[in-house]
Amino acid sequence: MSTGIAVLGCTGSIGTSTLRVVGRHPDRFSVVAITAFGSADKLEEIRKNTGARFIGLVNGDGQWSGANSSTCDRESGALCLVEAATHPDVDIVVNAVVGAAGLEATIAALKAGKRVALANKETLVMAGDLVQQAAREGGGEIVPVDSEHSAVLQCIGGRPLGDLRRLILTASGGPFRGWDAERLAGATVAEALNHPTWNMGPKITIDSATLANKALEVIEAHYLFGLGYDEIEVVVHRQSIIHAFTEFVDGSVLAQVGYPSMELPILYALTHPERVSDVGVKRFDPVACGDLTFESLRRDDFPAFALGVAAGRSGGTAPAAFNAANEVAVEAFLQSRITFGQIAVVIESVLQAHSGDPADDLKTVLDVDRWARETAEVACY
Ligand code: NDP
Ligand code: MG
């Protein structure tokens, strides 16, 4: 019997790669439910190609061009994400939504006992403990799609988490790896969107340029693998060939290696712990890779990284405040309302004003998310 898949955010970068991977395994997977934010035409085209039975348009007002409501179930509004994620025919939810909007669907899917193939790292950053609690209560499981975390999971290979001593996540360093602080402060939107090794959606591409993405990933790793922040390190590796180093208690270090493509981590998140034959993933050639280099992160020049890790260490609602402030600042930068250098300034001002509550329930987290967005918006003007 084929495995039913929901692809939340099917029109984006990870969503598109997921459909490509799933499309190569028609006997194994069937796309049951798909959602997008506002790309109605693209969503309709994906429905036709996949035969999805549920389609959800968050910003749709119930309107789809050329829609025929007899062919499938069509929903609109933010709740459609939860409906798709808990659809009875869905076994695996690929959460490829960008930002905080993905949180409630992740929790709902886990409570309903589904596997969540999680690209939406913001989910774990905002409410890591609540997400883990939902998985325990509902019997669901989280399998990371993020390449560094997929690498760690593959290196762990079924060993208990207690065998882990330290993780070293790699960072490409983004487009500004060699830039000095003065040049960085005035970097343009086009320059920041020009990522050297990965082709991704705009928000994560900017996060990679500020290194806020690596802070989000450190927090994500903390919640996925249960290590403290002193045991999760980052090294700049500009070729993006080694995705993470995983150190075990006996001192052995395993690394997962491959070209920078999200298709393998996506496939692995769908099949874990099994491996299936796939002809689409480019075969590895070490000689063609050339030299692999490793260097320290320039923390002082990329302050968003340290701000994010400090928020992770504070715990409670601080990571949710960091995430929300970052989302607002990135959007303001993309709209040329603030400079590149001001992204971290906005985040810092929000974290300084944040009072630091325990993240005991979803309402508290969502309240902090809302407060941090409002505070960050004010800081952007
Ligand atoms: P994209 O911007 O390319 O795609 C985002 C998707 O989410 C689109 O389908 C979009 O729909 C939908 N969407 C946007 N806003 C909302 C909302 N408010 N509610 C519901 N759906 C929404 O992003 P990426 O694919 O690059 O990233 C998705 C997630 O995966 C992020 O969390 C990112 O950090 C993570 N990730 C991405 C990687 C990559 O290589 N791209 C690598 C590792 C992690 P529409 O098209 O209609 O706007
Ligand atoms: Mg990553």
Short mmCIF file of C-alpha atoms and ligand atoms in Angstrom, two decimals:
data_model
loop_
_atom_site.label_atom_id
_atom_site.label_comp_id
_atom_site.label_asym_id
_atom_site.label_seq_id
_atom_site.Cartn_x
_atom_site.Cartn_y
_atom_site.Cartn_z
CA MET A 1 0.00 0.00 0.00
CA SER A 2 1.35 3.42 -0.86
CA THR A 3 2.19 5.99 1.82
CA GLY A 4 -0.07 9.06 1.81
CA ILE A 5 1.81 12.36 1.77
CA ALA A 6 0.72 15.90 2.60
CA VAL A 7 2.96 18.65 1.26
CA LEU A 8 2.38 21.89 3.16
CA GLY A 9 3.96 24.70 1.14
CA CYS A 10 4.03 22.61 -2.04
CA THR A 11 4.68 25.62 -4.29
CA GLY A 12 7.96 26.64 -2.62
CA SER A 13 11.55 25.46 -2.96
CA ILE A 14 11.32 22.46 -0.58
CA GLY A 15 7.75 21.74 -1.71
CA THR A 16 8.83 21.56 -5.35
CA SER A 17 11.80 19.32 -4.53
CA THR A 18 9.50 17.08 -2.47
CA LEU A 19 7.09 16.66 -5.38
CA ARG A 20 10.02 15.78 -7.63
CA VAL A 21 11.27 13.13 -5.18
CA VAL A 22 7.80 11.69 -4.53
CA GLY A 23 7.09 11.67 -8.28
CA ARG A 24 10.06 9.33 -8.80
CA HIS A 25 8.46 6.75 -6.47
CA PRO A 26 4.83 6.42 -7.61
CA ASP A 27 4.49 2.89 -6.21
CA ARG A 28 5.67 3.95 -2.79
CA PHE A 29 4.07 7.39 -2.27
CA SER A 30 0.86 9.16 -3.24
CA VAL A 31 0.23 12.86 -2.74
CA VAL A 32 -3.00 13.20 -0.78
CA ALA A 33 -3.05 16.82 0.38
CA ILE A 34 -1.30 20.01 -0.76
CA THR A 35 -1.33 23.60 0.45
CA ALA A 36 0.04 26.98 -0.59
CA PHE A 37 -0.25 30.51 0.70
CA GLY A 38 -1.49 32.50 -2.31
CA SER A 39 -0.16 30.75 -5.45
CA ALA A 40 -3.58 29.53 -6.60
CA ASP A 41 -2.69 28.74 -10.21
CA LYS A 42 0.45 26.83 -9.28
CA LEU A 43 -1.50 24.90 -6.66
CA GLU A 44 -4.16 23.94 -9.19
CA GLU A 45 -1.50 22.76 -11.62
CA ILE A 46 0.10 20.62 -8.86
CA ARG A 47 -3.32 19.16 -8.03
CA LYS A 48 -3.76 18.11 -11.66
CA ASN A 49 -0.27 16.57 -11.79
CA THR A 50 -0.48 14.71 -8.48
CA GLY A 51 -4.19 13.89 -8.17
CA ALA A 52 -4.22 15.32 -4.62
CA ARG A 53 -7.63 14.95 -2.98
CA PHE A 54 -7.31 17.88 -0.57
CA ILE A 55 -6.05 21.31 -1.53
CA GLY A 56 -5.74 24.27 0.79
CA LEU A 57 -5.04 27.90 -0.05
CA VAL A 58 -4.28 29.93 3.08
CA ASN A 59 -4.90 33.31 1.49
CA GLY A 60 -7.57 32.11 -0.88
CA ASP A 61 -10.94 33.42 0.33
CA GLY A 62 -12.33 30.23 -1.16
CA GLN A 63 -11.37 31.37 -4.67
CA TRP A 64 -9.42 29.18 -7.08
CA SER A 65 -9.23 30.07 -10.74
CA GLY A 66 -10.71 27.33 -12.93
CA ALA A 67 -11.67 25.32 -9.85
CA ASN A 68 -14.00 22.38 -10.07
CA SER A 69 -15.08 21.56 -6.52
CA SER A 70 -16.20 18.04 -7.41
CA THR A 71 -12.64 16.86 -8.14
CA CYS A 72 -11.35 17.31 -4.60
CA ASP A 73 -11.85 18.92 -1.22
CA ARG A 74 -10.86 22.61 -1.36
CA GLU A 75 -10.34 24.69 1.76
CA SER A 76 -9.04 28.18 2.43
CA GLY A 77 -7.84 30.13 5.45
CA ALA A 78 -5.04 29.34 7.92
CA LEU A 79 -6.87 26.27 9.28
CA CYS A 80 -6.42 24.42 5.98
CA LEU A 81 -2.84 23.63 7.05
CA VAL A 82 -4.10 21.70 10.09
CA GLU A 83 -6.80 20.01 7.99
CA ALA A 84 -4.23 18.84 5.43
CA ALA A 85 -1.83 17.75 8.19
CA THR A 86 -4.47 15.64 9.96
CA HIS A 87 -6.20 14.23 6.86
CA PRO A 88 -7.05 10.57 7.60
CA ASP A 89 -5.33 9.30 4.43
CA VAL A 90 -2.08 11.12 5.21
CA ASP A 91 0.78 9.17 6.82
CA ILE A 92 3.63 11.67 6.38
CA VAL A 93 3.32 15.45 6.51
CA VAL A 94 6.12 17.31 4.75
CA ASN A 95 6.05 20.69 6.44
CA ALA A 96 7.68 23.01 3.91
CA VAL A 97 5.86 26.16 4.99
CA VAL A 98 8.12 29.12 5.70
CA GLY A 99 8.03 30.75 9.13
CA ALA A 100 5.86 30.60 12.23
CA ALA A 101 2.79 29.78 10.14
CA GLY A 102 3.87 26.13 10.15
CA LEU A 103 3.73 25.60 13.91
CA GLU A 104 0.15 24.58 14.52
CA ALA A 105 0.10 22.08 11.65
CA THR A 106 3.23 20.38 13.00
CA ILE A 107 1.70 20.02 16.44
CA ALA A 108 -1.64 18.81 15.06
CA ALA A 109 0.03 16.22 12.82
CA LEU A 110 2.14 14.86 15.70
CA LYS A 111 -0.89 14.68 17.96
CA ALA A 112 -2.67 12.73 15.22
CA GLY A 113 0.22 10.22 15.19
CA LYS A 114 1.72 11.21 11.83
CA ARG A 115 5.35 11.41 10.83
CA VAL A 116 6.35 15.03 10.20
CA ALA A 117 9.17 15.44 7.69
CA LEU A 118 10.16 18.82 9.03
CA ALA A 119 11.71 21.51 6.84
CA ASN A 120 9.92 24.24 8.79
CA LYS A 121 12.63 24.61 11.46
CA GLU A 122 10.82 27.67 12.87
CA THR A 123 8.37 25.17 14.39
CA LEU A 124 11.03 23.67 16.70
CA VAL A 125 12.64 27.01 17.43
CA MET A 126 9.39 28.55 18.61
CA ALA A 127 8.09 25.68 20.68
CA GLY A 128 10.54 22.78 20.78
CA ASP A 129 9.29 21.36 24.07
CA LEU A 130 5.63 21.59 23.07
CA VAL A 131 6.37 19.95 19.73
CA GLN A 132 8.17 17.06 21.44
CA GLN A 133 5.32 16.76 23.93
CA ALA A 134 2.79 16.57 21.05
CA ALA A 135 4.83 13.75 19.49
CA ARG A 136 4.89 11.82 22.77
CA GLU A 137 1.17 12.29 23.38
CA GLY A 138 0.01 11.42 19.86
CA GLY A 139 2.64 8.87 18.89
CA GLY A 140 3.86 10.98 15.97
CA GLU A 141 7.51 11.43 15.06
CA ILE A 142 9.63 14.29 13.77
CA VAL A 143 12.18 13.51 11.08
CA PRO A 144 14.31 16.46 10.02
CA VAL A 145 14.56 17.59 6.39
CA ASP A 146 17.17 20.26 7.10
CA SER A 147 20.36 18.89 5.53
CA GLU A 148 22.57 19.27 8.61
CA HIS A 149 20.06 17.54 10.88
CA SER A 150 19.38 14.84 8.33
CA ALA A 151 23.15 14.29 8.24
CA VAL A 152 23.24 13.85 12.03
CA LEU A 153 20.28 11.47 11.98
CA GLN A 154 21.97 9.40 9.28
CA CYS A 155 25.22 9.30 11.27
CA ILE A 156 23.38 8.23 14.43
CA GLY A 157 22.08 5.25 12.47
CA GLY A 158 19.70 4.04 15.17
CA ARG A 159 22.12 4.37 18.13
CA PRO A 160 20.65 5.87 21.32
CA LEU A 161 20.97 9.65 21.66
CA GLY A 162 23.03 9.03 24.83
CA ASP A 163 25.89 7.90 22.57
CA LEU A 164 26.23 11.45 21.20
CA ARG A 165 28.88 13.76 22.64
CA ARG A 166 28.95 16.73 20.25
CA LEU A 167 27.59 17.96 16.94
CA ILE A 168 29.37 20.25 14.53
CA LEU A 169 26.97 21.71 11.98
CA THR A 170 28.50 23.13 8.82
CA ALA A 171 27.62 26.55 7.39
CA SER A 172 28.43 27.66 3.87
CA GLY A 173 29.04 31.15 5.24
CA GLY A 174 26.51 32.57 2.76
CA PRO A 175 27.27 35.15 0.07
CA PHE A 176 29.13 37.47 2.48
CA ARG A 177 31.65 35.04 3.92
CA GLY A 178 34.67 37.17 3.03
CA TRP A 179 33.07 40.62 3.47
CA ASP A 180 34.25 43.08 6.12
CA ALA A 181 31.83 44.63 8.60
CA GLU A 182 31.52 47.98 6.80
CA ARG A 183 30.70 46.40 3.44
CA LEU A 184 28.29 43.96 5.14
CA ALA A 185 26.27 46.73 6.77
CA GLY A 186 25.24 48.12 3.38
CA ALA A 187 24.80 44.85 1.43
CA THR A 188 21.91 45.04 -1.06
CA VAL A 189 18.91 42.70 -1.33
CA ALA A 190 20.18 41.31 -4.65
CA GLU A 191 23.60 40.59 -3.12
CA ALA A 192 22.04 38.88 -0.10
CA LEU A 193 19.78 36.73 -2.30
CA ASN A 194 22.76 35.45 -4.28
CA HIS A 195 23.61 32.33 -2.25
CA PRO A 196 26.81 30.59 -3.40
CA THR A 197 25.82 26.93 -2.96
CA TRP A 198 22.10 26.48 -2.16
CA ASN A 199 19.06 27.54 -4.21
CA MET A 200 16.30 28.25 -1.67
CA GLY A 201 13.30 30.47 -0.91
CA PRO A 202 13.98 34.16 -0.14
CA LYS A 203 13.53 34.05 3.65
CA ILE A 204 16.03 31.26 4.34
CA THR A 205 18.43 32.75 1.78
CA ILE A 206 18.53 36.01 3.76
CA ASP A 207 18.81 33.97 6.99
CA SER A 208 21.85 32.27 5.46
CA ALA A 209 23.42 35.64 4.65
CA THR A 210 22.95 36.95 8.23
CA LEU A 211 23.75 33.48 9.71
CA ALA A 212 20.45 33.68 11.64
CA ASN A 213 19.72 30.41 9.82
CA LYS A 214 22.61 28.72 11.61
CA ALA A 215 21.30 29.94 14.97
CA LEU A 216 17.87 28.53 14.10
CA GLU A 217 19.61 25.27 13.23
CA VAL A 218 21.55 25.12 16.50
CA ILE A 219 18.25 25.49 18.39
CA GLU A 220 16.64 22.93 16.07
CA ALA A 221 19.48 20.48 16.82
CA HIS A 222 19.12 21.07 20.56
CA TYR A 223 15.47 19.99 20.46
CA LEU A 224 15.94 17.14 17.98
CA PHE A 225 18.97 15.47 19.54
CA GLY A 226 18.80 16.58 23.18
CA LEU A 227 22.32 18.04 23.42
CA GLY A 228 23.12 21.19 25.39
CA TYR A 229 24.21 24.36 23.61
CA ASP A 230 27.86 23.83 24.62
CA GLU A 231 27.79 20.56 22.67
CA ILE A 232 26.50 22.03 19.40
CA GLU A 233 29.11 23.87 17.35
CA VAL A 234 29.22 25.42 13.91
CA VAL A 235 32.07 25.52 11.40
CA VAL A 236 32.16 27.39 8.09
CA HIS A 237 32.62 24.98 5.20
CA ARG A 238 32.04 26.90 2.03
CA GLN A 239 31.77 23.94 -0.35
CA SER A 240 28.62 22.60 1.43
CA ILE A 241 29.75 19.00 0.83
CA ILE A 242 29.96 17.82 4.45
CA HIS A 243 26.63 18.59 6.11
CA ALA A 244 27.48 17.84 9.75
CA PHE A 245 30.00 16.05 11.95
CA THR A 246 28.59 13.78 14.66
CA GLU A 247 30.90 12.96 17.56
CA PHE A 248 30.16 9.96 19.77
CA VAL A 249 31.14 9.38 23.40
CA ASP A 250 34.08 7.17 22.39
CA GLY A 251 35.59 10.03 20.35
CA SER A 252 34.61 8.66 16.95
CA VAL A 253 33.36 11.31 14.50
CA LEU A 254 31.09 10.48 11.57
CA ALA A 255 30.22 12.90 8.79
CA GLN A 256 27.59 12.74 6.06
CA VAL A 257 28.74 13.83 2.64
CA GLY A 258 26.99 14.83 -0.58
CA TYR A 259 26.41 17.58 -3.09
CA PRO A 260 24.22 20.44 -1.88
CA SER A 261 20.78 19.24 -2.94
CA MET A 262 17.74 18.90 -0.69
CA GLU A 263 16.41 15.87 -2.55
CA LEU A 264 18.38 13.33 -0.53
CA PRO A 265 17.41 14.74 2.90
CA ILE A 266 13.80 14.91 1.74
CA LEU A 267 13.86 11.31 0.49
CA TYR A 268 15.52 10.13 3.69
CA ALA A 269 12.93 11.92 5.84
CA LEU A 270 10.24 9.98 3.96
CA THR A 271 11.91 6.56 4.16
CA HIS A 272 13.92 6.70 7.44
CA PRO A 273 15.26 4.34 8.75
CA GLU A 274 15.11 2.54 5.41
CA ARG A 275 17.07 3.54 2.34
CA VAL A 276 15.50 3.19 -1.08
CA SER A 277 17.09 3.23 -4.48
CA ASP A 278 16.79 6.61 -6.17
CA VAL A 279 18.23 7.54 -9.55
CA GLY A 280 17.62 11.28 -9.14
CA VAL A 281 20.30 12.02 -6.56
CA LYS A 282 23.57 12.95 -8.26
CA ARG A 283 26.33 10.39 -7.58
CA PHE A 284 29.23 11.63 -5.48
CA ASP A 285 32.69 12.14 -6.95
CA PRO A 286 35.32 13.14 -4.37
CA VAL A 287 37.90 14.12 -6.95
CA ALA A 288 35.50 16.55 -8.65
CA CYS A 289 34.83 18.20 -5.28
CA GLY A 290 38.30 19.63 -5.02
CA ASP A 291 39.57 20.91 -1.68
CA LEU A 292 37.30 20.96 1.33
CA THR A 293 37.97 23.84 3.73
CA PHE A 294 36.89 24.63 7.29
CA GLU A 295 37.10 27.92 9.15
CA SER A 296 35.67 29.58 12.24
CA LEU A 297 32.49 31.59 12.17
CA ARG A 298 33.08 35.37 12.32
CA ARG A 299 30.65 35.91 15.19
CA ASP A 300 31.33 39.63 15.64
CA ASP A 301 30.53 40.40 12.00
CA PHE A 302 27.36 38.28 11.93
CA PRO A 303 25.66 39.23 15.23
CA ALA A 304 22.33 37.54 14.36
CA PHE A 305 24.01 34.19 15.00
CA ALA A 306 25.07 34.96 18.58
CA LEU A 307 21.71 36.62 19.32
CA GLY A 308 19.85 33.50 18.21
CA VAL A 309 22.04 31.07 20.14
CA ALA A 310 21.77 33.27 23.25
CA ALA A 311 17.96 33.19 22.87
CA GLY A 312 18.18 29.40 22.61
CA ARG A 313 20.24 29.23 25.79
CA SER A 314 17.74 31.48 27.61
CA GLY A 315 14.98 29.06 26.63
CA GLY A 316 11.32 29.68 27.46
CA THR A 317 9.76 32.06 24.96
CA ALA A 318 13.07 33.75 23.99
CA PRO A 319 13.63 31.61 20.85
CA ALA A 320 10.05 32.41 19.71
CA ALA A 321 10.77 36.12 20.18
CA PHE A 322 14.04 35.77 18.24
CA ASN A 323 12.29 33.93 15.43
CA ALA A 324 9.44 36.45 15.12
CA ALA A 325 11.77 39.47 15.25
CA ASN A 326 13.95 37.85 12.59
CA GLU A 327 10.99 37.13 10.30
CA VAL A 328 9.80 40.75 10.51
CA ALA A 329 13.31 42.17 10.02
CA VAL A 330 13.98 39.91 7.00
CA GLU A 331 10.70 40.97 5.38
CA ALA A 332 11.53 44.65 6.03
CA PHE A 333 14.97 44.15 4.47
CA LEU A 334 13.47 42.39 1.43
CA GLN A 335 11.17 45.40 1.01
CA SER A 336 14.18 47.74 1.36
CA ARG A 337 12.73 49.34 4.48
CA ILE A 338 15.85 48.57 6.56
CA THR A 339 19.49 47.89 5.68
CA PHE A 340 21.17 44.50 5.94
CA GLY A 341 23.03 45.64 9.06
CA GLN A 342 19.79 46.68 10.74
CA ILE A 343 18.37 43.13 10.70
CA ALA A 344 20.43 42.18 13.76
CA VAL A 345 19.77 45.56 15.39
CA VAL A 346 16.00 44.98 15.16
CA ILE A 347 16.37 41.45 16.57
CA GLU A 348 18.52 42.68 19.45
CA SER A 349 16.07 45.45 20.38
CA VAL A 350 13.21 42.93 20.54
CA LEU A 351 15.21 40.46 22.65
CA GLN A 352 16.22 43.25 25.04
CA ALA A 353 12.57 44.23 25.54
CA HIS A 354 11.45 40.58 25.92
CA SER A 355 10.61 39.62 29.48
CA GLY A 356 11.25 35.86 29.22
CA ASP A 357 8.35 33.62 30.16
CA PRO A 358 8.33 29.82 30.29
CA ALA A 359 6.91 28.40 27.03
CA ASP A 360 4.39 26.19 28.82
CA ASP A 361 1.53 26.28 26.35
CA LEU A 362 0.82 27.21 22.75
CA LYS A 363 -1.11 30.35 23.66
CA THR A 364 1.89 31.78 25.55
CA VAL A 365 4.15 31.09 22.56
CA LEU A 366 1.72 32.62 20.06
CA ASP A 367 1.24 35.68 22.31
CA VAL A 368 5.01 36.23 22.43
CA ASP A 369 5.20 35.69 18.67
CA ARG A 370 2.57 38.43 18.16
CA TRP A 371 4.21 40.80 20.67
CA ALA A 372 7.66 40.31 19.10
CA ARG A 373 6.29 40.99 15.61
CA GLU A 374 4.64 44.24 16.74
CA THR A 375 7.78 45.33 18.60
CA ALA A 376 9.98 44.49 15.62
CA GLU A 377 7.68 46.37 13.20
CA VAL A 378 8.02 49.49 15.35
CA ALA A 379 11.81 49.02 15.40
CA CYS A 380 11.84 48.86 11.57
CA TYR A 381 10.51 52.45 11.22
P1 NDP B 1 9.67 29.11 -0.07
O1 NDP B 1 9.50 30.55 0.20
O2 NDP B 1 10.32 28.70 -1.34
O3 NDP B 1 8.24 28.37 0.02
C1 NDP B 1 7.36 28.59 1.06
C2 NDP B 1 6.09 27.80 0.89
O4 NDP B 1 5.22 28.07 1.99
C3 NDP B 1 5.30 28.18 -0.36
O5 NDP B 1 4.57 27.07 -0.79
C4 NDP B 1 4.36 29.27 0.15
O6 NDP B 1 3.16 29.37 -0.63
C5 NDP B 1 4.04 28.73 1.54
N1 NDP B 1 3.74 29.79 2.51
C6 NDP B 1 4.34 30.99 2.63
N2 NDP B 1 3.80 31.68 3.65
C7 NDP B 1 2.84 30.90 4.18
C8 NDP B 1 1.91 31.07 5.24
N3 NDP B 1 1.86 32.21 5.97
N4 NDP B 1 1.05 30.08 5.49
C9 NDP B 1 1.07 28.95 4.78
N5 NDP B 1 1.91 28.72 3.75
C10 NDP B 1 2.81 29.69 3.47
O7 NDP B 1 10.46 28.51 1.20
P2 NDP B 1 11.48 27.29 1.25
O8 NDP B 1 10.93 26.11 0.54
O9 NDP B 1 12.84 27.75 0.91
O10 NDP B 1 11.52 26.99 2.83
C11 NDP B 1 10.47 26.35 3.50
C12 NDP B 1 10.95 25.93 4.89
O11 NDP B 1 11.99 24.98 4.73
C13 NDP B 1 11.54 27.07 5.71
O12 NDP B 1 11.25 26.86 7.05
C14 NDP B 1 13.05 26.93 5.50
O13 NDP B 1 13.79 27.43 6.58
C15 NDP B 1 13.16 25.41 5.42
N6 NDP B 1 14.32 24.93 4.68
C16 NDP B 1 14.48 25.24 3.37
C17 NDP B 1 15.57 24.79 2.66
C18 NDP B 1 15.70 25.04 1.18
O14 NDP B 1 16.62 24.51 0.57
N7 NDP B 1 14.84 25.85 0.57
C19 NDP B 1 16.63 23.99 3.32
C20 NDP B 1 16.35 23.69 4.70
C21 NDP B 1 15.24 24.15 5.35
P3 NDP B 1 3.03 30.44 -1.87
O15 NDP B 1 3.89 29.92 -2.97
O16 NDP B 1 1.59 30.44 -2.21
O17 NDP B 1 3.52 31.76 -1.33
MG MG B 2 20.21 23.69 6.82
#
